[in-house]
Amino acid sequence: MKKGLTLILALLMALFTMTACGGQDSGSDQGEAPSIDTVKTFGDVMALDTEELQSAVGGGYVVYAFKYGDTYYRAKSAISEDVEQKYMDVDIFQEGYEKKQQKIIKNIEIDEMEDLSDQMLSQDELDALAGKTGQELVDEGWLFNGGHNLENMEFWMGYGPFNYSVFFDGEVAESDYETFDDEADTRELTVKSAEFNSLGDATNIE
């Protein structure tokens, strides 16, 4: 009797193992990330496992910017006044408003999927900023985003669709922290170093 019970348990364990292995193989296939080339609508973008997702609707366009895998993308489409108005009419103070807005635009086909990689400054280009003044950066189109760490003189600045950490030489007394003006007070300071930070104001297509 014991031998028979042991045999039955062994068979059940083998069957369980085969079933589990089959399930793992199936899950592996389903777990493959879809190619960006398969993304046709904004609903497809919403379904992706993205990072740093930004979205904007206005001025006749819907724009999504995001990181997918190791690449940053910007999806854009023109929309009608009616669709834009429906999106804007959603009460953002109402629970579940995001899903309502997404439902309005999810079936819109993407007109343009842009790879933003060529707009990202290389580390060599960032290293070349060393010695430039804050005013020179502003003149070249850099923007202060209102964030900084005055203890180590790190400033978060935008250039194109990306944000960078720019470190300036100099020191600021703690008593001056509250009155410090990023743009005005770094005009004569020089850049010590810079590095990539994150996706910036990437939905602004004006």
PDB file of C-alpha atoms in Angstrom:
ATOM      1  CA  MET A   1       0.000   0.000   0.000  1.00  0.00           C
ATOM      2  CA  LYS A   2       2.803   2.352   0.910  1.00  0.00           C
ATOM      3  CA  LYS A   3       4.635   1.547  -2.331  1.00  0.00           C
ATOM      4  CA  GLY A   4       1.479   2.261  -4.328  1.00  0.00           C
ATOM      5  CA  LEU A   5       0.933   5.588  -2.553  1.00  0.00           C
ATOM      6  CA  THR A   6       4.563   6.560  -3.122  1.00  0.00           C
ATOM      7  CA  LEU A   7       4.243   5.795  -6.847  1.00  0.00           C
ATOM      8  CA  ILE A   8       1.080   7.882  -7.122  1.00  0.00           C
ATOM      9  CA  LEU A   9       2.760  10.825  -5.371  1.00  0.00           C
ATOM     10  CA  ALA A  10       5.774  10.539  -7.651  1.00  0.00           C
ATOM     11  CA  LEU A  11       3.562  10.598 -10.736  1.00  0.00           C
ATOM     12  CA  LEU A  12       1.664  13.608  -9.425  1.00  0.00           C
ATOM     13  CA  MET A  13       4.931  15.449  -8.754  1.00  0.00           C
ATOM     14  CA  ALA A  14       6.166  14.683 -12.269  1.00  0.00           C
ATOM     15  CA  LEU A  15       2.898  15.906 -13.774  1.00  0.00           C
ATOM     16  CA  PHE A  16       3.064  19.102 -11.697  1.00  0.00           C
ATOM     17  CA  THR A  17       6.648  19.722 -12.816  1.00  0.00           C
ATOM     18  CA  MET A  18       5.755  19.294 -16.506  1.00  0.00           C
ATOM     19  CA  THR A  19       2.788  21.638 -16.142  1.00  0.00           C
ATOM     20  CA  ALA A  20       4.886  24.243 -14.357  1.00  0.00           C
ATOM     21  CA  CYS A  21       7.591  24.080 -17.010  1.00  0.00           C
ATOM     22  CA  GLY A  22       5.021  24.488 -19.730  1.00  0.00           C
ATOM     23  CA  GLY A  23       3.616  27.538 -17.986  1.00  0.00           C
ATOM     24  CA  GLN A  24       7.039  29.132 -17.664  1.00  0.00           C
ATOM     25  CA  ASP A  25       7.779  28.713 -21.360  1.00  0.00           C
ATOM     26  CA  SER A  26       4.459  30.305 -22.279  1.00  0.00           C
ATOM     27  CA  GLY A  27       5.041  33.214 -19.903  1.00  0.00           C
ATOM     28  CA  SER A  28       8.491  33.791 -21.362  1.00  0.00           C
ATOM     29  CA  ASP A  29       7.053  34.195 -24.843  1.00  0.00           C
ATOM     30  CA  GLN A  30       4.382  36.573 -23.591  1.00  0.00           C
ATOM     31  CA  GLY A  31       6.966  38.536 -21.615  1.00  0.00           C
ATOM     32  CA  GLU A  32       8.909  39.691 -24.665  1.00  0.00           C
ATOM     33  CA  ALA A  33       8.678  43.473 -24.971  1.00  0.00           C
ATOM     34  CA  PRO A  34       6.895  44.580 -28.159  1.00  0.00           C
ATOM     35  CA  SER A  35       8.914  46.457 -30.756  1.00  0.00           C
ATOM     36  CA  ILE A  36       8.372  50.202 -30.993  1.00  0.00           C
ATOM     37  CA  ASP A  37       7.559  49.572 -34.663  1.00  0.00           C
ATOM     38  CA  THR A  38       4.325  47.875 -33.594  1.00  0.00           C
ATOM     39  CA  VAL A  39       3.098  50.996 -31.794  1.00  0.00           C
ATOM     40  CA  LYS A  40       0.431  52.635 -33.952  1.00  0.00           C
ATOM     41  CA  THR A  41      -1.896  54.463 -31.540  1.00  0.00           C
ATOM     42  CA  PHE A  42      -1.579  56.345 -28.276  1.00  0.00           C
ATOM     43  CA  GLY A  43      -3.341  53.425 -26.629  1.00  0.00           C
ATOM     44  CA  ASP A  44      -0.404  51.295 -27.753  1.00  0.00           C
ATOM     45  CA  VAL A  45       1.943  53.735 -26.017  1.00  0.00           C
ATOM     46  CA  MET A  46      -0.146  53.557 -22.849  1.00  0.00           C
ATOM     47  CA  ALA A  47       0.201  49.771 -22.898  1.00  0.00           C
ATOM     48  CA  LEU A  48       4.006  49.849 -23.075  1.00  0.00           C
ATOM     49  CA  ASP A  49       6.239  49.454 -20.045  1.00  0.00           C
ATOM     50  CA  THR A  50       7.627  52.992 -20.322  1.00  0.00           C
ATOM     51  CA  GLU A  51       9.662  55.247 -18.062  1.00  0.00           C
ATOM     52  CA  GLU A  52       9.601  59.039 -17.588  1.00  0.00           C
ATOM     53  CA  LEU A  53       6.273  59.265 -19.430  1.00  0.00           C
ATOM     54  CA  GLN A  54       5.041  62.763 -20.286  1.00  0.00           C
ATOM     55  CA  SER A  55       1.869  63.745 -22.121  1.00  0.00           C
ATOM     56  CA  ALA A  56       0.371  66.965 -23.375  1.00  0.00           C
ATOM     57  CA  VAL A  57      -2.753  67.897 -25.294  1.00  0.00           C
ATOM     58  CA  GLY A  58      -3.246  71.365 -26.735  1.00  0.00           C
ATOM     59  CA  GLY A  59      -2.652  73.625 -29.694  1.00  0.00           C
ATOM     60  CA  GLY A  60      -4.188  71.033 -32.004  1.00  0.00           C
ATOM     61  CA  TYR A  61      -1.822  68.228 -30.991  1.00  0.00           C
ATOM     62  CA  VAL A  62      -1.446  65.311 -28.636  1.00  0.00           C
ATOM     63  CA  VAL A  63       2.158  64.551 -27.694  1.00  0.00           C
ATOM     64  CA  TYR A  64       3.629  61.734 -25.622  1.00  0.00           C
ATOM     65  CA  ALA A  65       7.319  61.577 -24.687  1.00  0.00           C
ATOM     66  CA  PHE A  66       8.818  58.582 -22.922  1.00  0.00           C
ATOM     67  CA  LYS A  67      11.733  56.230 -22.450  1.00  0.00           C
ATOM     68  CA  TYR A  68      11.248  52.729 -23.781  1.00  0.00           C
ATOM     69  CA  GLY A  69      14.107  50.332 -23.266  1.00  0.00           C
ATOM     70  CA  ASP A  70      17.254  52.419 -23.645  1.00  0.00           C
ATOM     71  CA  THR A  71      15.754  54.916 -26.099  1.00  0.00           C
ATOM     72  CA  TYR A  72      13.741  58.103 -25.725  1.00  0.00           C
ATOM     73  CA  TYR A  73      10.814  58.687 -28.083  1.00  0.00           C
ATOM     74  CA  ARG A  74       8.238  61.375 -28.847  1.00  0.00           C
ATOM     75  CA  ALA A  75       4.896  60.442 -30.412  1.00  0.00           C
ATOM     76  CA  LYS A  76       2.835  63.205 -31.981  1.00  0.00           C
ATOM     77  CA  SER A  77      -0.471  63.580 -33.802  1.00  0.00           C
ATOM     78  CA  ALA A  78      -2.707  66.408 -34.881  1.00  0.00           C
ATOM     79  CA  ILE A  79      -6.193  66.304 -33.374  1.00  0.00           C
ATOM     80  CA  SER A  80      -9.469  68.035 -34.158  1.00  0.00           C
ATOM     81  CA  GLU A  81     -10.871  70.898 -32.115  1.00  0.00           C
ATOM     82  CA  ASP A  82     -13.735  68.661 -31.010  1.00  0.00           C
ATOM     83  CA  VAL A  83     -11.435  65.970 -29.639  1.00  0.00           C
ATOM     84  CA  GLU A  84      -9.232  68.540 -27.923  1.00  0.00           C
ATOM     85  CA  GLN A  85     -12.261  70.198 -26.345  1.00  0.00           C
ATOM     86  CA  LYS A  86     -13.598  66.874 -25.063  1.00  0.00           C
ATOM     87  CA  TYR A  87     -10.205  66.202 -23.482  1.00  0.00           C
ATOM     88  CA  MET A  88     -10.113  69.645 -21.873  1.00  0.00           C
ATOM     89  CA  ASP A  89     -13.686  69.345 -20.605  1.00  0.00           C
ATOM     90  CA  VAL A  90     -12.799  66.407 -18.354  1.00  0.00           C
ATOM     91  CA  ASP A  91     -12.898  67.581 -14.751  1.00  0.00           C
ATOM     92  CA  ILE A  92      -9.371  67.011 -13.418  1.00  0.00           C
ATOM     93  CA  PHE A  93     -10.679  67.208  -9.854  1.00  0.00           C
ATOM     94  CA  GLN A  94     -12.944  64.214 -10.460  1.00  0.00           C
ATOM     95  CA  GLU A  95     -11.757  60.762  -9.461  1.00  0.00           C
ATOM     96  CA  GLY A  96     -10.582  58.718 -12.438  1.00  0.00           C
ATOM     97  CA  TYR A  97     -10.147  61.744 -14.700  1.00  0.00           C
ATOM     98  CA  GLU A  98      -6.909  60.375 -16.186  1.00  0.00           C
ATOM     99  CA  LYS A  99      -8.616  57.248 -17.497  1.00  0.00           C
ATOM    100  CA  LYS A 100     -11.377  59.382 -19.020  1.00  0.00           C
ATOM    101  CA  GLN A 101      -8.818  61.546 -20.809  1.00  0.00           C
ATOM    102  CA  GLN A 102      -6.891  58.500 -21.987  1.00  0.00           C
ATOM    103  CA  LYS A 103     -10.071  56.961 -23.368  1.00  0.00           C
ATOM    104  CA  ILE A 104     -10.593  60.046 -25.541  1.00  0.00           C
ATOM    105  CA  ILE A 105      -7.195  59.830 -27.225  1.00  0.00           C
ATOM    106  CA  LYS A 106      -6.211  56.156 -27.007  1.00  0.00           C
ATOM    107  CA  ASN A 107      -7.498  55.253 -30.478  1.00  0.00           C
ATOM    108  CA  ILE A 108      -5.840  58.197 -32.222  1.00  0.00           C
ATOM    109  CA  GLU A 109      -3.234  57.003 -34.701  1.00  0.00           C
ATOM    110  CA  ILE A 110       0.272  58.356 -34.244  1.00  0.00           C
ATOM    111  CA  ASP A 111       1.366  60.640 -37.090  1.00  0.00           C
ATOM    112  CA  GLU A 112       5.027  60.763 -36.111  1.00  0.00           C
ATOM    113  CA  MET A 113       7.188  58.624 -33.815  1.00  0.00           C
ATOM    114  CA  GLU A 114      10.460  60.470 -33.272  1.00  0.00           C
ATOM    115  CA  ASP A 115      13.636  58.961 -31.869  1.00  0.00           C
ATOM    116  CA  LEU A 116      15.102  61.690 -29.651  1.00  0.00           C
ATOM    117  CA  SER A 117      18.509  60.047 -29.306  1.00  0.00           C
ATOM    118  CA  ASP A 118      20.278  62.357 -31.751  1.00  0.00           C
ATOM    119  CA  GLN A 119      19.197  65.354 -29.662  1.00  0.00           C
ATOM    120  CA  MET A 120      20.842  64.059 -26.503  1.00  0.00           C
ATOM    121  CA  LEU A 121      24.203  65.709 -25.830  1.00  0.00           C
ATOM    122  CA  SER A 122      27.121  63.309 -25.583  1.00  0.00           C
ATOM    123  CA  GLN A 123      29.404  63.364 -22.573  1.00  0.00           C
ATOM    124  CA  ASP A 124      32.124  64.884 -24.781  1.00  0.00           C
ATOM    125  CA  GLU A 125      29.777  67.746 -25.656  1.00  0.00           C
ATOM    126  CA  LEU A 126      28.913  68.193 -21.998  1.00  0.00           C
ATOM    127  CA  ASP A 127      32.594  68.178 -21.026  1.00  0.00           C
ATOM    128  CA  ALA A 128      33.120  70.992 -23.534  1.00  0.00           C
ATOM    129  CA  LEU A 129      30.873  73.242 -21.406  1.00  0.00           C
ATOM    130  CA  ALA A 130      33.537  73.453 -18.692  1.00  0.00           C
ATOM    131  CA  GLY A 131      34.756  77.033 -18.303  1.00  0.00           C
ATOM    132  CA  LYS A 132      31.665  78.635 -19.848  1.00  0.00           C
ATOM    133  CA  THR A 133      29.696  81.121 -17.791  1.00  0.00           C
ATOM    134  CA  GLY A 134      26.063  80.806 -16.842  1.00  0.00           C
ATOM    135  CA  GLN A 135      25.285  83.698 -19.164  1.00  0.00           C
ATOM    136  CA  GLU A 136      26.943  81.921 -22.075  1.00  0.00           C
ATOM    137  CA  LEU A 137      24.779  78.858 -21.468  1.00  0.00           C
ATOM    138  CA  VAL A 138      21.618  80.978 -21.451  1.00  0.00           C
ATOM    139  CA  ASP A 139      22.737  82.672 -24.677  1.00  0.00           C
ATOM    140  CA  GLU A 140      23.137  79.209 -26.249  1.00  0.00           C
ATOM    141  CA  GLY A 141      19.580  78.232 -25.339  1.00  0.00           C
ATOM    142  CA  TRP A 142      19.988  76.530 -21.978  1.00  0.00           C
ATOM    143  CA  LEU A 143      17.136  76.971 -19.511  1.00  0.00           C
ATOM    144  CA  PHE A 144      17.151  76.902 -15.723  1.00  0.00           C
ATOM    145  CA  ASN A 145      14.359  74.620 -14.562  1.00  0.00           C
ATOM    146  CA  GLY A 146      14.097  76.039 -11.059  1.00  0.00           C
ATOM    147  CA  GLY A 147      15.866  73.163  -9.362  1.00  0.00           C
ATOM    148  CA  HIS A 148      19.243  73.238  -7.696  1.00  0.00           C
ATOM    149  CA  ASN A 149      21.360  71.967  -4.830  1.00  0.00           C
ATOM    150  CA  LEU A 150      23.392  74.921  -3.610  1.00  0.00           C
ATOM    151  CA  GLU A 151      25.447  72.737  -1.304  1.00  0.00           C
ATOM    152  CA  ASN A 152      27.278  71.245  -4.265  1.00  0.00           C
ATOM    153  CA  MET A 153      26.309  73.930  -6.820  1.00  0.00           C
ATOM    154  CA  GLU A 154      24.293  71.516  -8.959  1.00  0.00           C
ATOM    155  CA  PHE A 155      21.664  73.082 -11.228  1.00  0.00           C
ATOM    156  CA  TRP A 156      19.069  71.208 -13.277  1.00  0.00           C
ATOM    157  CA  MET A 157      19.031  72.768 -16.710  1.00  0.00           C
ATOM    158  CA  GLY A 158      17.148  71.971 -19.874  1.00  0.00           C
ATOM    159  CA  TYR A 159      18.544  71.894 -23.388  1.00  0.00           C
ATOM    160  CA  GLY A 160      16.329  70.602 -26.164  1.00  0.00           C
ATOM    161  CA  PRO A 161      14.107  67.771 -24.904  1.00  0.00           C
ATOM    162  CA  PHE A 162      16.438  66.733 -22.082  1.00  0.00           C
ATOM    163  CA  ASN A 163      17.515  67.830 -18.608  1.00  0.00           C
ATOM    164  CA  TYR A 164      21.130  67.902 -17.454  1.00  0.00           C
ATOM    165  CA  SER A 165      22.906  68.405 -14.147  1.00  0.00           C
ATOM    166  CA  VAL A 166      25.269  71.355 -14.501  1.00  0.00           C
ATOM    167  CA  PHE A 167      27.784  71.989 -11.722  1.00  0.00           C
ATOM    168  CA  PHE A 168      29.184  75.507 -11.277  1.00  0.00           C
ATOM    169  CA  ASP A 169      32.289  76.674  -9.482  1.00  0.00           C
ATOM    170  CA  GLY A 170      31.737  78.881  -6.456  1.00  0.00           C
ATOM    171  CA  GLU A 171      29.931  78.811  -3.137  1.00  0.00           C
ATOM    172  CA  VAL A 172      26.716  80.305  -1.803  1.00  0.00           C
ATOM    173  CA  ALA A 173      26.253  81.208   1.849  1.00  0.00           C
ATOM    174  CA  GLU A 174      23.387  79.335   3.456  1.00  0.00           C
ATOM    175  CA  SER A 175      21.889  82.668   4.497  1.00  0.00           C
ATOM    176  CA  ASP A 176      21.482  83.496   0.775  1.00  0.00           C
ATOM    177  CA  TYR A 177      19.747  80.265  -0.228  1.00  0.00           C
ATOM    178  CA  GLU A 178      16.223  81.671  -0.158  1.00  0.00           C
ATOM    179  CA  THR A 179      17.052  84.736  -2.251  1.00  0.00           C
ATOM    180  CA  PHE A 180      19.306  82.989  -4.758  1.00  0.00           C
ATOM    181  CA  ASP A 181      18.230  83.568  -8.367  1.00  0.00           C
ATOM    182  CA  ASP A 182      19.480  80.792 -10.657  1.00  0.00           C
ATOM    183  CA  GLU A 183      19.873  82.769 -13.843  1.00  0.00           C
ATOM    184  CA  ALA A 184      20.917  86.116 -12.398  1.00  0.00           C
ATOM    185  CA  ASP A 185      23.352  84.780  -9.814  1.00  0.00           C
ATOM    186  CA  THR A 186      25.166  82.351 -12.118  1.00  0.00           C
ATOM    187  CA  ARG A 187      25.854  84.825 -14.920  1.00  0.00           C
ATOM    188  CA  GLU A 188      29.518  85.168 -14.006  1.00  0.00           C
ATOM    189  CA  LEU A 189      30.009  81.715 -12.511  1.00  0.00           C
ATOM    190  CA  THR A 190      31.761  79.122 -14.670  1.00  0.00           C
ATOM    191  CA  VAL A 191      30.745  75.562 -15.369  1.00  0.00           C
ATOM    192  CA  LYS A 192      32.816  72.900 -13.616  1.00  0.00           C
ATOM    193  CA  SER A 193      31.148  69.835 -15.131  1.00  0.00           C
ATOM    194  CA  ALA A 194      27.867  68.542 -16.564  1.00  0.00           C
ATOM    195  CA  GLU A 195      26.110  65.224 -16.985  1.00  0.00           C
ATOM    196  CA  PHE A 196      22.884  63.795 -18.368  1.00  0.00           C
ATOM    197  CA  ASN A 197      19.949  63.763 -15.978  1.00  0.00           C
ATOM    198  CA  SER A 198      16.595  62.829 -17.538  1.00  0.00           C
ATOM    199  CA  LEU A 199      13.926  63.592 -20.082  1.00  0.00           C
ATOM    200  CA  GLY A 200      13.110  67.299 -19.945  1.00  0.00           C
ATOM    201  CA  ASP A 201      10.354  69.446 -21.422  1.00  0.00           C
ATOM    202  CA  ALA A 202       9.925  67.029 -24.311  1.00  0.00           C
ATOM    203  CA  THR A 203       6.237  67.597 -25.054  1.00  0.00           C
ATOM    204  CA  ASN A 204       6.781  71.252 -25.931  1.00  0.00           C
ATOM    205  CA  ILE A 205       6.824  71.213 -29.736  1.00  0.00           C
ATOM    206  CA  GLU A 206       6.511  74.935 -30.383  1.00  0.00           C
TER     207      GLU A 206
END
